[in-house]
mmCIF file of C-alpha atoms in Angstrom:
data_model
loop_
_atom_site.group_PDB
_atom_site.id
_atom_site.type_symbol
_atom_site.label_atom_id
_atom_site.label_comp_id
_atom_site.label_asym_id
_atom_site.label_seq_id
_atom_site.Cartn_x
_atom_site.Cartn_y
_atom_site.Cartn_z
ATOM 1 C CA UNK A 27 107.684 -88.710 -20.093
ATOM 2 C CA UNK A 28 105.191 -85.949 -19.277
ATOM 3 C CA UNK A 29 106.894 -83.641 -21.784
ATOM 4 C CA UNK A 30 106.727 -86.372 -24.423
ATOM 5 C CA UNK A 31 102.992 -86.764 -23.853
ATOM 6 C CA UNK A 32 102.402 -83.049 -24.286
ATOM 7 C CA UNK A 33 104.478 -83.007 -27.470
ATOM 8 C CA UNK A 34 102.560 -85.976 -28.881
ATOM 9 C CA UNK A 35 99.252 -84.335 -27.935
ATOM 10 C CA UNK A 36 100.253 -81.164 -29.764
ATOM 11 C CA UNK A 37 101.287 -83.169 -32.823
ATOM 12 C CA UNK A 38 97.960 -85.016 -32.819
ATOM 13 C CA UNK A 39 96.017 -81.738 -32.673
ATOM 14 C CA UNK A 40 98.081 -80.146 -35.448
ATOM 15 C CA UNK A 41 97.981 -83.331 -37.523
ATOM 16 C CA UNK A 42 94.214 -83.652 -37.148
ATOM 17 C CA UNK A 43 93.610 -80.049 -38.181
ATOM 18 C CA UNK A 44 95.936 -80.410 -41.184
ATOM 19 C CA UNK A 45 94.333 -83.705 -42.239
ATOM 20 C CA UNK A 46 90.711 -82.607 -41.898
ATOM 21 C CA UNK A 47 90.931 -78.859 -42.734
ATOM 22 C CA UNK A 48 87.328 -77.684 -43.301
ATOM 23 C CA UNK A 49 86.008 -80.351 -40.962
ATOM 24 C CA UNK A 50 88.664 -79.865 -38.305
ATOM 25 C CA UNK A 51 86.139 -79.388 -35.458
ATOM 26 C CA UNK A 52 84.650 -82.786 -36.208
ATOM 27 C CA UNK A 53 88.166 -84.133 -36.545
ATOM 28 C CA UNK A 54 89.156 -82.824 -33.125
ATOM 29 C CA UNK A 55 86.013 -84.391 -31.670
ATOM 30 C CA UNK A 56 87.071 -87.683 -33.188
ATOM 31 C CA UNK A 57 90.559 -87.214 -31.756
ATOM 32 C CA UNK A 58 89.062 -86.796 -28.280
ATOM 33 C CA UNK A 59 87.013 -89.974 -28.716
ATOM 34 C CA UNK A 60 90.106 -91.762 -30.002
ATOM 35 C CA UNK A 61 92.008 -90.623 -26.905
ATOM 36 C CA UNK A 62 89.331 -92.026 -24.592
ATOM 37 C CA UNK A 63 89.248 -95.248 -26.566
ATOM 38 C CA UNK A 64 93.026 -95.627 -26.500
ATOM 39 C CA UNK A 65 93.169 -94.983 -22.751
ATOM 40 C CA UNK A 66 90.434 -97.528 -22.012
ATOM 41 C CA UNK A 67 91.625 -100.294 -24.337
ATOM 42 C CA UNK A 68 94.845 -101.100 -22.381
ATOM 43 C CA UNK A 69 92.834 -101.534 -19.187
ATOM 44 C CA UNK A 70 90.351 -103.809 -20.926
ATOM 45 C CA UNK A 71 93.202 -105.789 -22.465
ATOM 46 C CA UNK A 72 94.920 -106.194 -19.099
ATOM 47 C CA UNK A 73 91.665 -107.323 -17.482
ATOM 48 C CA UNK A 74 91.046 -109.971 -20.134
ATOM 49 C CA UNK A 75 94.685 -111.038 -20.047
ATOM 50 C CA UNK A 76 94.616 -111.358 -16.271
ATOM 51 C CA UNK A 77 91.645 -113.710 -16.489
ATOM 52 C CA UNK A 78 93.294 -115.761 -19.240
ATOM 53 C CA UNK A 79 96.717 -116.082 -17.599
ATOM 54 C CA UNK A 80 95.902 -116.434 -13.916
ATOM 55 C CA UNK A 81 96.480 -112.998 -12.393
ATOM 56 C CA UNK A 82 94.149 -111.436 -9.855
ATOM 57 C CA UNK A 83 92.195 -108.282 -10.662
ATOM 58 C CA UNK A 84 92.332 -106.303 -7.415
ATOM 59 C CA UNK A 85 90.125 -103.376 -8.407
ATOM 60 C CA UNK A 86 88.060 -102.068 -11.298
ATOM 61 C CA UNK A 87 87.145 -98.375 -11.377
ATOM 62 C CA UNK A 88 84.808 -97.410 -14.217
ATOM 63 C CA UNK A 89 84.356 -93.752 -15.107
ATOM 64 C CA UNK A 90 85.425 -90.463 -13.573
ATOM 65 C CA UNK A 91 83.838 -88.135 -11.017
ATOM 66 C CA UNK A 92 81.940 -89.028 -7.857
ATOM 67 C CA UNK A 93 81.127 -92.573 -6.808
ATOM 68 C CA UNK A 94 77.672 -93.758 -7.886
ATOM 69 C CA UNK A 95 77.826 -97.386 -6.822
ATOM 70 C CA UNK A 96 80.484 -99.703 -5.481
ATOM 71 C CA UNK A 97 80.850 -103.374 -4.710
ATOM 72 C CA UNK A 98 83.527 -104.460 -2.234
ATOM 73 C CA UNK A 99 84.809 -107.932 -1.483
ATOM 74 C CA UNK A 100 87.821 -109.046 0.516
ATOM 75 C CA UNK A 101 90.005 -109.346 -2.582
ATOM 76 C CA UNK A 102 88.391 -106.949 -5.040
ATOM 77 C CA UNK A 103 86.685 -103.590 -5.266
ATOM 78 C CA UNK A 104 84.501 -102.444 -8.194
ATOM 79 C CA UNK A 105 83.460 -98.797 -8.467
ATOM 80 C CA UNK A 106 81.079 -97.099 -10.910
ATOM 81 C CA UNK A 107 81.534 -93.334 -11.193
ATOM 82 C CA UNK A 108 79.362 -90.470 -12.417
ATOM 83 C CA UNK A 109 80.751 -90.170 -15.954
ATOM 84 C CA UNK A 110 81.241 -93.674 -17.403
ATOM 85 C CA UNK A 111 84.302 -92.941 -19.547
ATOM 86 C CA UNK A 112 87.770 -94.373 -18.975
ATOM 87 C CA UNK A 113 88.549 -97.198 -16.577
ATOM 88 C CA UNK A 114 91.327 -98.302 -14.267
ATOM 89 C CA UNK A 115 92.167 -101.806 -13.105
ATOM 90 C CA UNK A 116 94.740 -103.281 -10.760
ATOM 91 C CA UNK A 117 96.364 -106.679 -11.253
ATOM 92 C CA UNK A 118 98.688 -108.728 -9.105
ATOM 93 C CA UNK A 119 100.280 -112.168 -8.977
ATOM 94 C CA UNK A 120 98.003 -114.909 -7.705
ATOM 95 C CA UNK A 121 99.823 -118.120 -8.656
ATOM 96 C CA UNK A 122 103.483 -119.166 -9.068
ATOM 97 C CA UNK A 123 105.154 -118.060 -12.291
ATOM 98 C CA UNK A 124 104.135 -114.429 -11.832
ATOM 99 C CA UNK A 125 106.595 -112.999 -14.357
ATOM 100 C CA UNK A 126 105.553 -115.344 -17.138
ATOM 101 C CA UNK A 127 101.864 -114.712 -16.459
ATOM 102 C CA UNK A 128 102.348 -110.952 -16.292
ATOM 103 C CA UNK A 129 104.366 -110.801 -19.523
ATOM 104 C CA UNK A 130 101.704 -112.825 -21.314
ATOM 105 C CA UNK A 131 99.014 -110.531 -19.909
ATOM 106 C CA UNK A 132 100.898 -107.460 -21.174
ATOM 107 C CA UNK A 133 101.452 -109.026 -24.598
ATOM 108 C CA UNK A 134 97.766 -109.877 -24.855
ATOM 109 C CA UNK A 135 96.846 -106.305 -23.907
ATOM 110 C CA UNK A 136 99.134 -104.941 -26.644
ATOM 111 C CA UNK A 137 97.542 -107.262 -29.201
ATOM 112 C CA UNK A 138 94.076 -106.237 -28.007
ATOM 113 C CA UNK A 139 94.962 -102.537 -28.330
ATOM 114 C CA UNK A 140 96.476 -103.076 -31.782
ATOM 115 C CA UNK A 141 93.213 -104.606 -32.988
ATOM 116 C CA UNK A 142 91.201 -101.714 -31.517
ATOM 117 C CA UNK A 143 93.476 -99.135 -33.160
ATOM 118 C CA UNK A 144 93.364 -100.993 -36.488
ATOM 119 C CA UNK A 145 89.570 -100.843 -36.406
ATOM 120 C CA UNK A 146 89.636 -97.069 -36.011
ATOM 121 C CA UNK A 147 91.433 -96.798 -39.364
ATOM 122 C CA UNK A 148 88.372 -98.283 -41.062
ATOM 123 C CA UNK A 149 86.607 -94.986 -40.329
ATOM 124 C CA UNK A 150 89.098 -92.579 -41.944
ATOM 125 C CA UNK A 151 86.616 -91.787 -44.687
ATOM 126 C CA UNK A 152 85.237 -89.042 -42.431
ATOM 127 C CA UNK A 153 86.887 -86.165 -40.554
ATOM 128 C CA UNK A 154 85.734 -87.708 -37.277
ATOM 129 C CA UNK A 155 87.324 -91.026 -38.190
ATOM 130 C CA UNK A 156 90.602 -89.412 -39.197
ATOM 131 C CA UNK A 157 90.944 -87.640 -35.857
ATOM 132 C CA UNK A 158 89.961 -90.787 -33.967
ATOM 133 C CA UNK A 159 92.463 -92.979 -35.795
ATOM 134 C CA UNK A 160 95.295 -90.476 -35.421
ATOM 135 C CA UNK A 161 94.790 -90.001 -31.665
ATOM 136 C CA UNK A 162 94.280 -93.711 -30.980
ATOM 137 C CA UNK A 163 97.448 -94.601 -32.889
ATOM 138 C CA UNK A 164 99.539 -91.990 -31.081
ATOM 139 C CA UNK A 165 98.333 -93.173 -27.658
ATOM 140 C CA UNK A 166 98.994 -96.787 -28.581
ATOM 141 C CA UNK A 167 102.566 -96.001 -29.619
ATOM 142 C CA UNK A 168 103.116 -94.180 -26.315
ATOM 143 C CA UNK A 169 101.895 -97.279 -24.480
ATOM 144 C CA UNK A 170 104.697 -99.255 -26.112
ATOM 145 C CA UNK A 171 107.366 -97.100 -24.439
ATOM 146 C CA UNK A 172 108.547 -98.973 -21.293
ATOM 147 C CA UNK A 173 107.620 -96.815 -18.297
ATOM 148 C CA UNK A 174 107.067 -97.798 -14.664
ATOM 149 C CA UNK A 175 106.250 -94.950 -12.329
ATOM 150 C CA UNK A 176 104.668 -94.542 -8.922
ATOM 151 C CA UNK A 177 101.326 -93.871 -10.575
ATOM 152 C CA UNK A 178 101.275 -95.923 -13.776
ATOM 153 C CA UNK A 179 102.925 -98.714 -15.733
ATOM 154 C CA UNK A 180 102.888 -98.837 -19.535
ATOM 155 C CA UNK A 181 102.152 -101.936 -21.588
ATOM 156 C CA UNK A 182 105.649 -101.687 -23.028
ATOM 157 C CA UNK A 183 107.131 -102.198 -19.571
ATOM 158 C CA UNK A 184 105.312 -105.545 -19.225
ATOM 159 C CA UNK A 185 106.682 -106.850 -22.507
ATOM 160 C CA UNK A 186 110.071 -105.163 -23.013
ATOM 161 C CA UNK A 187 111.392 -104.590 -19.466
ATOM 162 C CA UNK A 188 109.764 -107.226 -17.270
ATOM 163 C CA UNK A 189 111.373 -110.219 -19.076
ATOM 164 C CA UNK A 190 114.814 -108.753 -18.268
ATOM 165 C CA UNK A 191 114.227 -108.266 -14.535
ATOM 166 C CA UNK A 192 116.674 -109.978 -12.217
ATOM 167 C CA UNK A 193 117.817 -109.894 -8.611
ATOM 168 C CA UNK A 194 115.587 -108.336 -5.963
ATOM 169 C CA UNK A 195 113.018 -106.814 -8.374
ATOM 170 C CA UNK A 196 112.363 -110.259 -9.809
ATOM 171 C CA UNK A 197 112.212 -111.801 -6.334
ATOM 172 C CA UNK A 198 109.632 -109.141 -5.352
ATOM 173 C CA UNK A 199 107.481 -110.210 -8.277
ATOM 174 C CA UNK A 200 107.746 -113.944 -7.753
ATOM 175 C CA UNK A 201 107.069 -113.695 -4.009
ATOM 176 C CA UNK A 202 103.760 -111.919 -4.563
ATOM 177 C CA UNK A 203 101.503 -114.990 -4.240
ATOM 178 C CA UNK A 204 102.828 -115.683 -0.723
ATOM 179 C CA UNK A 205 102.702 -112.025 0.289
ATOM 180 C CA UNK A 206 99.228 -111.765 -1.244
ATOM 181 C CA UNK A 207 97.996 -114.525 1.058
ATOM 182 C CA UNK A 208 99.112 -112.401 4.008
ATOM 183 C CA UNK A 209 97.473 -109.284 2.587
ATOM 184 C CA UNK A 210 94.252 -111.232 2.044
ATOM 185 C CA UNK A 211 94.275 -112.160 5.721
ATOM 186 C CA UNK A 212 94.884 -108.523 6.618
ATOM 187 C CA UNK A 213 92.006 -107.330 4.432
ATOM 188 C CA UNK A 214 89.575 -109.666 6.147
ATOM 189 C CA UNK A 215 90.868 -108.636 9.569
ATOM 190 C CA UNK A 216 92.665 -111.866 10.454
ATOM 191 C CA UNK A 217 95.802 -110.145 11.729
ATOM 192 C CA UNK A 218 97.075 -113.258 13.514
ATOM 193 C CA UNK A 219 97.095 -115.161 10.220
ATOM 194 C CA UNK A 220 98.708 -112.245 8.390
ATOM 195 C CA UNK A 221 101.498 -112.129 10.977
ATOM 196 C CA UNK A 222 101.968 -115.895 10.756
ATOM 197 C CA UNK A 223 102.385 -115.688 6.984
ATOM 198 C CA UNK A 224 104.790 -112.774 7.385
ATOM 199 C CA UNK A 225 106.953 -114.824 9.765
ATOM 200 C CA UNK A 226 107.136 -117.592 7.161
ATOM 201 C CA UNK A 227 107.888 -115.375 4.173
ATOM 202 C CA UNK A 228 110.422 -113.123 5.902
ATOM 203 C CA UNK A 229 112.561 -116.155 6.711
ATOM 204 C CA UNK A 230 113.089 -116.687 2.968
ATOM 205 C CA UNK A 231 112.919 -113.075 1.780
ATOM 206 C CA UNK A 232 114.049 -110.669 4.540
ATOM 207 C CA UNK A 233 114.950 -107.836 2.138
ATOM 208 C CA UNK A 234 111.868 -107.685 -0.104
ATOM 209 C CA UNK A 235 109.813 -104.504 0.074
ATOM 210 C CA UNK A 236 106.545 -106.387 -0.344
ATOM 211 C CA UNK A 237 107.393 -108.481 2.702
ATOM 212 C CA UNK A 238 108.298 -105.371 4.693
ATOM 213 C CA UNK A 239 105.007 -103.871 3.537
ATOM 214 C CA UNK A 240 103.122 -106.809 5.017
ATOM 215 C CA UNK A 241 104.855 -106.204 8.333
ATOM 216 C CA UNK A 242 103.986 -102.506 8.210
ATOM 217 C CA UNK A 243 100.254 -103.013 7.646
ATOM 218 C CA UNK A 244 99.970 -105.652 10.371
ATOM 219 C CA UNK A 245 101.946 -103.510 12.805
ATOM 220 C CA UNK A 246 99.635 -100.566 12.107
ATOM 221 C CA UNK A 247 96.647 -102.864 12.572
ATOM 222 C CA UNK A 248 98.019 -103.535 16.065
ATOM 223 C CA UNK A 249 98.299 -99.734 16.546
ATOM 224 C CA UNK A 250 102.060 -99.956 16.989
ATOM 225 C CA UNK A 251 102.645 -96.935 14.788
ATOM 226 C CA UNK A 252 106.092 -96.032 16.082
ATOM 227 C CA UNK A 253 107.334 -99.541 15.334
ATOM 228 C CA UNK A 254 105.868 -99.304 11.829
ATOM 229 C CA UNK A 255 107.451 -95.871 11.390
ATOM 230 C CA UNK A 256 110.857 -97.188 12.407
ATOM 231 C CA UNK A 257 110.465 -100.025 9.892
ATOM 232 C CA UNK A 258 109.803 -97.754 6.908
ATOM 233 C CA UNK A 259 112.387 -95.177 7.974
ATOM 234 C CA UNK A 260 114.938 -97.973 7.977
ATOM 235 C CA UNK A 261 114.299 -98.461 4.256
ATOM 236 C CA UNK A 262 115.327 -94.924 3.301
ATOM 237 C CA UNK A 263 119.029 -95.701 3.604
ATOM 238 C CA UNK A 264 118.967 -98.608 1.160
ATOM 239 C CA UNK A 265 120.886 -98.133 -2.060
ATOM 240 C CA UNK A 266 119.176 -100.874 -4.066
ATOM 241 C CA UNK A 267 115.862 -99.054 -4.469
ATOM 242 C CA UNK A 268 114.587 -97.330 -7.587
ATOM 243 C CA UNK A 269 112.865 -93.952 -7.736
ATOM 244 C CA UNK A 270 109.405 -95.499 -7.900
ATOM 245 C CA UNK A 271 110.063 -97.581 -4.798
ATOM 246 C CA UNK A 272 111.493 -94.612 -2.902
ATOM 247 C CA UNK A 273 108.438 -92.523 -3.780
ATOM 248 C CA UNK A 274 106.120 -95.183 -2.359
ATOM 249 C CA UNK A 275 108.238 -95.556 0.785
ATOM 250 C CA UNK A 276 108.253 -91.818 1.464
ATOM 251 C CA UNK A 277 104.496 -91.553 0.943
ATOM 252 C CA UNK A 278 103.982 -94.507 3.307
ATOM 253 C CA UNK A 279 106.249 -92.884 5.894
ATOM 254 C CA UNK A 280 104.109 -89.733 5.765
ATOM 255 C CA UNK A 281 100.913 -91.718 6.240
ATOM 256 C CA UNK A 282 102.207 -93.631 9.255
ATOM 257 C CA UNK A 283 103.634 -90.464 10.825
ATOM 258 C CA UNK A 284 100.236 -88.744 10.861
ATOM 259 C CA UNK A 285 98.570 -91.882 12.210
ATOM 260 C CA UNK A 286 101.133 -91.948 15.022
ATOM 261 C CA UNK A 287 100.393 -88.296 15.797
ATOM 262 C CA UNK A 288 96.651 -88.880 15.787
ATOM 263 C CA UNK A 289 97.069 -91.846 18.139
ATOM 264 C CA UNK A 290 99.129 -89.725 20.550
ATOM 265 C CA UNK A 291 102.274 -91.782 20.010
ATOM 266 C CA UNK A 292 104.331 -89.061 18.307
ATOM 267 C CA UNK A 293 104.689 -85.299 18.952
ATOM 268 C CA UNK A 294 102.433 -83.353 16.582
ATOM 269 C CA UNK A 295 105.004 -80.793 15.469
ATOM 270 C CA UNK A 296 107.642 -83.393 14.654
ATOM 271 C CA UNK A 297 105.198 -85.847 13.094
ATOM 272 C CA UNK A 298 103.447 -83.345 10.840
ATOM 273 C CA UNK A 299 106.716 -81.809 9.708
ATOM 274 C CA UNK A 300 108.047 -85.292 8.935
ATOM 275 C CA UNK A 301 104.910 -86.040 6.925
ATOM 276 C CA UNK A 302 105.133 -82.817 4.918
ATOM 277 C CA UNK A 303 108.812 -83.359 4.162
ATOM 278 C CA UNK A 304 108.249 -86.960 3.086
ATOM 279 C CA UNK A 305 105.311 -86.049 0.859
ATOM 280 C CA UNK A 306 107.326 -83.302 -0.792
ATOM 281 C CA UNK A 307 110.122 -85.750 -1.541
ATOM 282 C CA UNK A 308 107.612 -88.328 -2.775
ATOM 283 C CA UNK A 309 106.073 -85.826 -5.203
ATOM 284 C CA UNK A 310 109.515 -84.979 -6.568
ATOM 285 C CA UNK A 311 110.109 -88.697 -7.133
ATOM 286 C CA UNK A 312 106.905 -88.979 -9.165
ATOM 287 C CA UNK A 313 104.307 -89.939 -6.570
ATOM 288 C CA UNK A 314 100.827 -88.790 -7.745
ATOM 289 C CA UNK A 315 99.575 -86.027 -5.457
ATOM 290 C CA UNK A 316 95.977 -87.252 -5.449
ATOM 291 C CA UNK A 317 97.091 -90.485 -3.789
ATOM 292 C CA UNK A 318 98.091 -88.557 -0.662
ATOM 293 C CA UNK A 319 94.617 -87.114 -0.034
ATOM 294 C CA UNK A 320 93.960 -89.560 2.805
ATOM 295 C CA UNK A 321 97.152 -88.560 4.608
ATOM 296 C CA UNK A 322 96.515 -84.860 4.013
ATOM 297 C CA UNK A 323 92.986 -85.279 5.378
ATOM 298 C CA UNK A 324 94.257 -86.676 8.684
ATOM 299 C CA UNK A 325 96.787 -83.842 8.868
ATOM 300 C CA UNK A 326 93.996 -81.295 8.386
ATOM 301 C CA UNK A 327 91.941 -83.046 11.073
ATOM 302 C CA UNK A 328 94.838 -82.909 13.546
ATOM 303 C CA UNK A 329 95.274 -79.208 12.806
ATOM 304 C CA UNK A 330 91.577 -78.536 13.386
ATOM 305 C CA UNK A 331 90.563 -77.789 9.790
ATOM 306 C CA UNK A 332 87.584 -80.139 9.771
ATOM 307 C CA UNK A 333 86.059 -78.862 6.513
ATOM 308 C CA UNK A 334 89.304 -79.494 4.650
ATOM 309 C CA UNK A 335 89.655 -82.872 6.336
ATOM 310 C CA UNK A 336 86.192 -83.930 5.132
ATOM 311 C CA UNK A 337 86.854 -82.696 1.619
ATOM 312 C CA UNK A 338 90.218 -84.431 1.231
ATOM 313 C CA UNK A 339 89.019 -87.634 2.891
ATOM 314 C CA UNK A 340 86.027 -87.600 0.551
ATOM 315 C CA UNK A 341 88.339 -87.418 -2.454
ATOM 316 C CA UNK A 342 90.433 -90.245 -1.017
ATOM 317 C CA UNK A 343 87.406 -92.420 -0.296
ATOM 318 C CA UNK A 344 86.102 -91.971 -3.836
ATOM 319 C CA UNK A 345 89.409 -93.098 -5.346
ATOM 320 C CA UNK A 346 90.058 -95.912 -2.849
ATOM 321 C CA UNK A 347 91.029 -99.283 -4.259
ATOM 322 C CA UNK A 348 90.572 -101.464 -1.153
ATOM 323 C CA UNK A 349 87.937 -101.885 1.532
ATOM 324 C CA UNK A 350 90.285 -101.013 4.459
ATOM 325 C CA UNK A 351 91.482 -97.931 2.585
ATOM 326 C CA UNK A 352 87.968 -96.610 2.006
ATOM 327 C CA UNK A 353 86.972 -97.443 5.585
ATOM 328 C CA UNK A 354 89.927 -95.453 6.912
ATOM 329 C CA UNK A 355 88.983 -92.415 4.825
ATOM 330 C CA UNK A 356 85.343 -92.625 5.891
ATOM 331 C CA UNK A 357 86.409 -92.675 9.525
ATOM 332 C CA UNK A 358 88.425 -89.516 8.974
ATOM 333 C CA UNK A 359 85.218 -87.887 7.727
ATOM 334 C CA UNK A 360 83.326 -89.244 10.722
ATOM 335 C CA UNK A 361 85.913 -87.865 13.133
ATOM 336 C CA UNK A 362 85.759 -84.475 11.418
ATOM 337 C CA UNK A 363 81.978 -84.387 11.914
ATOM 338 C CA UNK A 364 82.447 -85.426 15.550
ATOM 339 C CA UNK A 365 84.883 -82.567 16.050
ATOM 340 C CA UNK A 366 82.164 -80.237 14.742
ATOM 341 C CA UNK A 367 79.626 -81.725 17.164
ATOM 342 C CA UNK A 368 77.532 -83.528 14.532
ATOM 343 C CA UNK A 369 77.533 -87.089 15.848
ATOM 344 C CA UNK A 370 74.486 -88.066 13.789
ATOM 345 C CA UNK A 371 76.370 -87.357 10.579
ATOM 346 C CA UNK A 372 79.450 -89.071 11.959
ATOM 347 C CA UNK A 373 77.457 -92.246 12.631
ATOM 348 C CA UNK A 374 76.440 -92.471 8.961
ATOM 349 C CA UNK A 375 80.047 -92.630 7.803
ATOM 350 C CA UNK A 376 81.132 -94.839 10.697
ATOM 351 C CA UNK A 377 78.418 -97.346 9.830
ATOM 352 C CA UNK A 378 79.643 -97.735 6.248
ATOM 353 C CA UNK A 379 83.241 -97.948 7.457
ATOM 354 C CA UNK A 380 82.238 -100.717 9.872
ATOM 355 C CA UNK A 381 80.673 -102.714 7.034
ATOM 356 C CA UNK A 382 83.868 -102.455 5.030
ATOM 357 C CA UNK A 383 86.443 -103.075 7.770
ATOM 358 C CA UNK A 384 84.980 -103.198 11.240
ATOM 359 C CA UNK A 385 88.218 -104.684 12.590
ATOM 360 C CA UNK A 386 90.206 -101.545 11.679
ATOM 361 C CA UNK A 387 91.355 -99.969 14.979
ATOM 362 C CA UNK A 388 90.373 -96.438 13.897
ATOM 363 C CA UNK A 389 86.940 -97.703 12.853
ATOM 364 C CA UNK A 390 86.390 -99.643 16.071
ATOM 365 C CA UNK A 391 87.576 -96.801 18.310
ATOM 366 C CA UNK A 392 85.422 -94.220 16.527
ATOM 367 C CA UNK A 393 82.277 -96.342 16.699
ATOM 368 C CA UNK A 394 82.901 -96.975 20.387
ATOM 369 C CA UNK A 395 83.138 -93.229 21.043
ATOM 370 C CA UNK A 396 79.936 -92.619 19.076
ATOM 371 C CA UNK A 397 78.061 -95.294 21.012
ATOM 372 C CA UNK A 398 79.097 -93.721 24.296
ATOM 373 C CA UNK A 399 78.087 -90.249 23.136
#
């Protein structure tokens, strides 16, 4: 799919130049604007569709670059970045009938994008408008191709592939409301409630990855990292998993391995090598490299490269989609400053982490050490 995108991009550039000729610079500027518009419209359509059809919006990230302002709740995180172009949202099943609601949301997003693209063709009287319309149309057509990867899902997948799901993938989707209740409990730090919900759901769906995921996060919240590691390693031998699912499992395995090393529950050499191997396999399976910054930051911290740990954890914190995730990255930064003897700086990051997820064992342990020091 990456090759297809590059080919389409090249065709848009060549087509814009050929269509605008003497005004090709203005045309290329319009093509860039059309690209931004076409990348933002699907997210806006999904957000509106989610509200209309009863899905939950889990996060909204507006813009690119460093974080300017953020608002975090138990079930949602909103981030405003330095350059307010592009946007990313996350949606998940909130009520029964998840497939039907998700298909309708995808169909609405396609209709929304089609209207936006149609409007760009009203401006083809200028070179700018020609480039904008051409780029927006090309991006829209790409969105119609059914693609589900570890890092993105196209609108076409919602409408053309999702209705045909069956077996375990469909069960994963329809079980989301129950699993989501457990994840909500986890996010607010009620681990007892999260474990209770897991015990109920696993009785009906013992093989679902989302259910296993709920067990993994609650086990890590109890600091039983080896048990969590054994759980995810047990998934690697399954033959019913797709490439996207395997990529996520391998990335999760890497993250838990480094947490186990940091907690002194796993030998450093074995744990770090396991993490590197799993991340390499995850990348090959399509896992976006930037999503592993948090894991790589902890690895750098364990190896004593505190500057690298702060940098990578900073990247991870800026792109975080949940409160516990951001809190964990901030604590990595705090621990890196502690290792460098700057406890005052460490307290700044630990304080924000505590506000986001004070129940997190890494957050609580780090704040306790800072209070003693």
